[in-house]
Amino acid sequence: MKQSAIATARIGMVNYLNLAPIYEKWKESAFPESWQLVEAPPSELNKKLCEGDIDLGFVSSFEYGAHPDKYKILSGLSISANGSVGSVFLFSHVPMEQLDTLPVLLSSQSETSVGLLKIILGQFLKVQPVYSTGDVSEFDEKKFKAVLAIGDDALRLLEKSRFLYQFDLGDIWKRETGLPFVFAVCAAREDFCETHPELVGEIHKELLRCSAEGKSDLASICTVAAPRIPMSEKRCHDYLSAIEYDLGGKKQKALETFFNYLIKCKEADPACLPLKLYSNLYEAPSSSST
């Protein structure tokens, strides 16, 4: 790791259960002190990467679509699901198709999930609610007809919500498009890739290793991570078993499909297509869904 000894890399990690298989393996590993870990929710990591406060990390797919000139996507890495994801839900008092003109609260933590919900409601169902954005961990259920919650907030709401309906957005996307959905990518700033290509390659290799080892060791990961929600280790294992971390052909197509919808809605830069992938020789095998 000759370059990592002299160059600093600020690496963003999402502090949600869905990244625990990679994150826990990363924390168990010994890396140079110059590899600085930055933990934050997706929306904060998006801002940090965009403004140059971190050099690479896991960010919302939406962030890449909004600023493709700034980034390259590290190949073989994502936070995705081939159907139900289990932690991106619209909780609702009424069926989705009845939400037209009604108040809906959106999580402020993930622009990707917000974009996906607006595609599902606006493009697939032709429904236009009145959206507000806020903290879904503390909100008045009587004020909103539905609420979009993601990550650990969604997992906790599953335990206590009094909403009649709960819609898994990954499952709806799969039924409508036949594709998996990529909620987050691992992106590096393009200028960092250009100035420190060997360092990016080293970190990329280690992230791929952590991904492979974490998915093969879910039992021990759940022992550590489940109490943080809190949830049972069995439920944690079931949840993490459905999360995928690769970025094979079908997932690249899924990203392209998502970006095409966002471009149509004028919420993504058309330059996000074709995808700009950074690859190296250490890429792990894709999962069966790719």
Short mmCIF file of N, CA and C in Angstrom, two decimals, residues 16-91:
data_model
loop_
_atom_site.label_atom_id
_atom_site.label_comp_id
_atom_site.label_asym_id
_atom_site.label_seq_id
_atom_site.Cartn_x
_atom_site.Cartn_y
_atom_site.Cartn_z
N TYR A 16 -26.10 2.92 8.42
CA TYR A 16 -27.36 2.19 8.46
C TYR A 16 -27.07 0.70 8.50
N LEU A 17 -28.05 -0.06 8.98
CA LEU A 17 -27.91 -1.51 9.06
C LEU A 17 -27.64 -2.12 7.70
N ASN A 18 -28.18 -1.52 6.63
CA ASN A 18 -28.05 -2.16 5.31
C ASN A 18 -26.60 -2.25 4.82
N LEU A 19 -25.69 -1.47 5.39
CA LEU A 19 -24.29 -1.55 4.99
C LEU A 19 -23.44 -2.33 6.00
N ALA A 20 -24.07 -2.87 7.03
CA ALA A 20 -23.32 -3.51 8.11
C ALA A 20 -22.38 -4.62 7.63
N PRO A 21 -22.76 -5.49 6.67
CA PRO A 21 -21.82 -6.53 6.25
C PRO A 21 -20.49 -5.98 5.74
N ILE A 22 -20.53 -4.87 5.00
CA ILE A 22 -19.29 -4.26 4.53
C ILE A 22 -18.62 -3.47 5.65
N TYR A 23 -19.41 -2.67 6.36
CA TYR A 23 -18.87 -1.76 7.37
C TYR A 23 -18.21 -2.51 8.52
N GLU A 24 -18.87 -3.58 9.02
CA GLU A 24 -18.30 -4.32 10.15
C GLU A 24 -17.00 -5.00 9.76
N LYS A 25 -16.93 -5.56 8.56
CA LYS A 25 -15.69 -6.17 8.10
C LYS A 25 -14.59 -5.12 7.92
N TRP A 26 -14.98 -3.93 7.46
CA TRP A 26 -14.02 -2.85 7.30
C TRP A 26 -13.44 -2.47 8.67
N LYS A 27 -14.30 -2.36 9.68
CA LYS A 27 -13.83 -1.95 11.02
C LYS A 27 -12.94 -3.00 11.66
N GLU A 28 -13.09 -4.26 11.26
CA GLU A 28 -12.24 -5.32 11.79
C GLU A 28 -10.84 -5.32 11.17
N SER A 29 -10.68 -4.61 10.07
CA SER A 29 -9.45 -4.67 9.30
C SER A 29 -8.45 -3.59 9.73
N ALA A 30 -7.19 -3.84 9.44
CA ALA A 30 -6.13 -2.87 9.76
C ALA A 30 -5.74 -2.12 8.49
N PHE A 31 -5.97 -0.81 8.50
CA PHE A 31 -5.64 0.03 7.35
C PHE A 31 -4.73 1.16 7.80
N PRO A 32 -4.05 1.81 6.85
CA PRO A 32 -3.22 2.97 7.20
C PRO A 32 -4.05 4.07 7.86
N GLU A 33 -3.42 4.82 8.77
CA GLU A 33 -4.14 5.91 9.43
C GLU A 33 -4.60 6.96 8.44
N SER A 34 -3.96 7.02 7.29
CA SER A 34 -4.33 8.00 6.27
C SER A 34 -5.65 7.65 5.59
N TRP A 35 -6.18 6.43 5.84
CA TRP A 35 -7.50 6.07 5.33
C TRP A 35 -8.52 6.48 6.38
N GLN A 36 -9.07 7.63 6.25
CA GLN A 36 -9.94 8.21 7.27
C GLN A 36 -11.41 7.89 6.99
N LEU A 37 -12.06 7.23 7.94
CA LEU A 37 -13.45 6.84 7.79
C LEU A 37 -14.38 7.97 8.23
N VAL A 38 -15.38 8.27 7.41
CA VAL A 38 -16.37 9.30 7.74
C VAL A 38 -17.75 8.63 7.72
N GLU A 39 -18.40 8.59 8.88
CA GLU A 39 -19.71 7.94 9.01
C GLU A 39 -20.82 8.99 9.02
N ALA A 40 -21.87 8.77 8.22
CA ALA A 40 -22.97 9.73 8.15
C ALA A 40 -24.14 9.11 7.40
N PRO A 41 -25.34 9.70 7.53
CA PRO A 41 -26.48 9.24 6.73
C PRO A 41 -26.28 9.59 5.25
N PRO A 42 -27.05 8.97 4.36
CA PRO A 42 -26.85 9.18 2.91
C PRO A 42 -26.86 10.64 2.48
N SER A 43 -27.83 11.42 2.95
CA SER A 43 -27.94 12.80 2.49
C SER A 43 -26.71 13.61 2.87
N GLU A 44 -26.14 13.34 4.04
CA GLU A 44 -24.94 14.08 4.48
C GLU A 44 -23.73 13.64 3.67
N LEU A 45 -23.61 12.33 3.41
CA LEU A 45 -22.48 11.86 2.59
C LEU A 45 -22.57 12.43 1.18
N ASN A 46 -23.79 12.52 0.64
CA ASN A 46 -23.96 13.14 -0.68
C ASN A 46 -23.34 14.54 -0.71
N LYS A 47 -23.69 15.33 0.30
CA LYS A 47 -23.20 16.71 0.36
C LYS A 47 -21.69 16.75 0.53
N LYS A 48 -21.17 15.89 1.39
CA LYS A 48 -19.72 15.88 1.64
C LYS A 48 -18.95 15.50 0.38
N LEU A 49 -19.44 14.50 -0.36
CA LEU A 49 -18.73 14.09 -1.57
C LEU A 49 -18.82 15.18 -2.63
N CYS A 50 -19.99 15.77 -2.77
CA CYS A 50 -20.18 16.82 -3.77
C CYS A 50 -19.28 18.02 -3.50
N GLU A 51 -19.12 18.37 -2.23
CA GLU A 51 -18.35 19.56 -1.86
C GLU A 51 -16.87 19.27 -1.64
N GLY A 52 -16.47 17.99 -1.81
CA GLY A 52 -15.06 17.65 -1.67
C GLY A 52 -14.61 17.42 -0.24
N ASP A 53 -15.55 17.23 0.69
CA ASP A 53 -15.18 16.97 2.08
C ASP A 53 -14.85 15.51 2.32
N ILE A 54 -15.23 14.63 1.41
CA ILE A 54 -14.73 13.26 1.38
C ILE A 54 -14.31 12.97 -0.06
N ASP A 55 -13.52 11.90 -0.23
CA ASP A 55 -12.97 11.60 -1.55
C ASP A 55 -13.72 10.49 -2.27
N LEU A 56 -14.29 9.58 -1.52
CA LEU A 56 -15.09 8.51 -2.10
C LEU A 56 -15.96 7.92 -1.01
N GLY A 57 -16.97 7.16 -1.41
CA GLY A 57 -17.82 6.53 -0.41
C GLY A 57 -19.18 6.15 -0.99
N PHE A 58 -20.00 5.55 -0.13
CA PHE A 58 -21.33 5.12 -0.51
C PHE A 58 -22.29 6.31 -0.44
N VAL A 59 -22.87 6.65 -1.58
CA VAL A 59 -23.80 7.77 -1.67
C VAL A 59 -25.05 7.34 -2.43
N SER A 60 -26.10 8.11 -2.31
CA SER A 60 -27.34 7.83 -3.02
C SER A 60 -27.10 7.78 -4.53
N SER A 61 -27.75 6.86 -5.20
CA SER A 61 -27.67 6.82 -6.66
C SER A 61 -28.08 8.16 -7.25
N PHE A 62 -29.07 8.80 -6.61
CA PHE A 62 -29.54 10.10 -7.07
C PHE A 62 -28.40 11.12 -7.15
N GLU A 63 -27.47 11.06 -6.19
CA GLU A 63 -26.37 12.02 -6.16
C GLU A 63 -25.50 11.90 -7.40
N TYR A 64 -25.22 10.67 -7.83
CA TYR A 64 -24.46 10.50 -9.06
C TYR A 64 -25.24 11.07 -10.24
N GLY A 65 -26.54 10.80 -10.29
CA GLY A 65 -27.36 11.30 -11.39
C GLY A 65 -27.42 12.82 -11.45
N ALA A 66 -27.32 13.46 -10.28
CA ALA A 66 -27.39 14.93 -10.23
C ALA A 66 -26.07 15.59 -10.60
N HIS A 67 -24.94 14.93 -10.30
CA HIS A 67 -23.62 15.55 -10.53
C HIS A 67 -22.65 14.56 -11.18
N PRO A 68 -22.98 14.02 -12.33
CA PRO A 68 -22.14 12.99 -12.93
C PRO A 68 -20.76 13.49 -13.36
N ASP A 69 -20.64 14.80 -13.54
CA ASP A 69 -19.34 15.36 -13.93
C ASP A 69 -18.30 15.25 -12.83
N LYS A 70 -18.75 15.06 -11.59
CA LYS A 70 -17.84 15.04 -10.45
C LYS A 70 -17.31 13.65 -10.10
N TYR A 71 -18.00 12.57 -10.57
CA TYR A 71 -17.75 11.25 -10.00
C TYR A 71 -17.45 10.16 -11.03
N LYS A 72 -16.87 9.08 -10.50
CA LYS A 72 -16.87 7.78 -11.15
C LYS A 72 -17.47 6.77 -10.17
N ILE A 73 -18.21 5.81 -10.70
CA ILE A 73 -18.80 4.76 -9.87
C ILE A 73 -17.81 3.60 -9.77
N LEU A 74 -17.47 3.19 -8.56
CA LEU A 74 -16.58 2.05 -8.38
C LEU A 74 -17.32 0.77 -8.76
N SER A 75 -16.79 0.03 -9.70
CA SER A 75 -17.48 -1.16 -10.21
C SER A 75 -17.63 -2.21 -9.11
N GLY A 76 -18.68 -3.01 -9.25
CA GLY A 76 -18.88 -4.14 -8.37
C GLY A 76 -19.42 -3.82 -7.00
N LEU A 77 -19.80 -2.55 -6.73
CA LEU A 77 -20.27 -2.16 -5.40
C LEU A 77 -21.57 -1.37 -5.49
N SER A 78 -22.51 -1.71 -4.63
CA SER A 78 -23.77 -0.98 -4.55
C SER A 78 -24.44 -1.34 -3.24
N ILE A 79 -25.55 -0.68 -2.96
CA ILE A 79 -26.53 -1.15 -1.98
C ILE A 79 -27.81 -1.31 -2.77
N SER A 80 -28.25 -2.54 -2.97
CA SER A 80 -29.34 -2.79 -3.91
C SER A 80 -30.19 -3.97 -3.46
N ALA A 81 -31.27 -4.18 -4.18
CA ALA A 81 -32.16 -5.30 -3.89
C ALA A 81 -32.85 -5.74 -5.17
N ASN A 82 -33.04 -7.03 -5.28
CA ASN A 82 -33.74 -7.59 -6.44
C ASN A 82 -35.17 -7.91 -6.04
N GLY A 83 -35.94 -6.87 -5.77
CA GLY A 83 -37.30 -7.02 -5.25
C GLY A 83 -37.41 -6.32 -3.91
N SER A 84 -38.09 -6.92 -2.97
CA SER A 84 -38.30 -6.31 -1.66
C SER A 84 -36.97 -6.00 -0.99
N VAL A 85 -36.85 -4.77 -0.48
CA VAL A 85 -35.62 -4.37 0.19
C VAL A 85 -35.77 -4.42 1.70
N GLY A 86 -37.00 -4.22 2.20
CA GLY A 86 -37.25 -4.36 3.63
C GLY A 86 -36.94 -3.14 4.47
N SER A 87 -36.44 -2.07 3.86
CA SER A 87 -36.15 -0.87 4.65
C SER A 87 -36.40 0.43 3.89
N VAL A 88 -37.17 0.36 2.82
CA VAL A 88 -37.60 1.57 2.10
C VAL A 88 -39.10 1.41 1.88
N PHE A 89 -39.89 2.05 2.77
CA PHE A 89 -41.33 1.84 2.78
C PHE A 89 -42.09 3.15 2.68
N LEU A 90 -43.22 3.09 1.99
CA LEU A 90 -44.23 4.11 2.13
C LEU A 90 -45.29 3.55 3.08
N PHE A 91 -45.41 4.16 4.25
CA PHE A 91 -46.45 3.79 5.21
C PHE A 91 -47.64 4.71 4.93
#
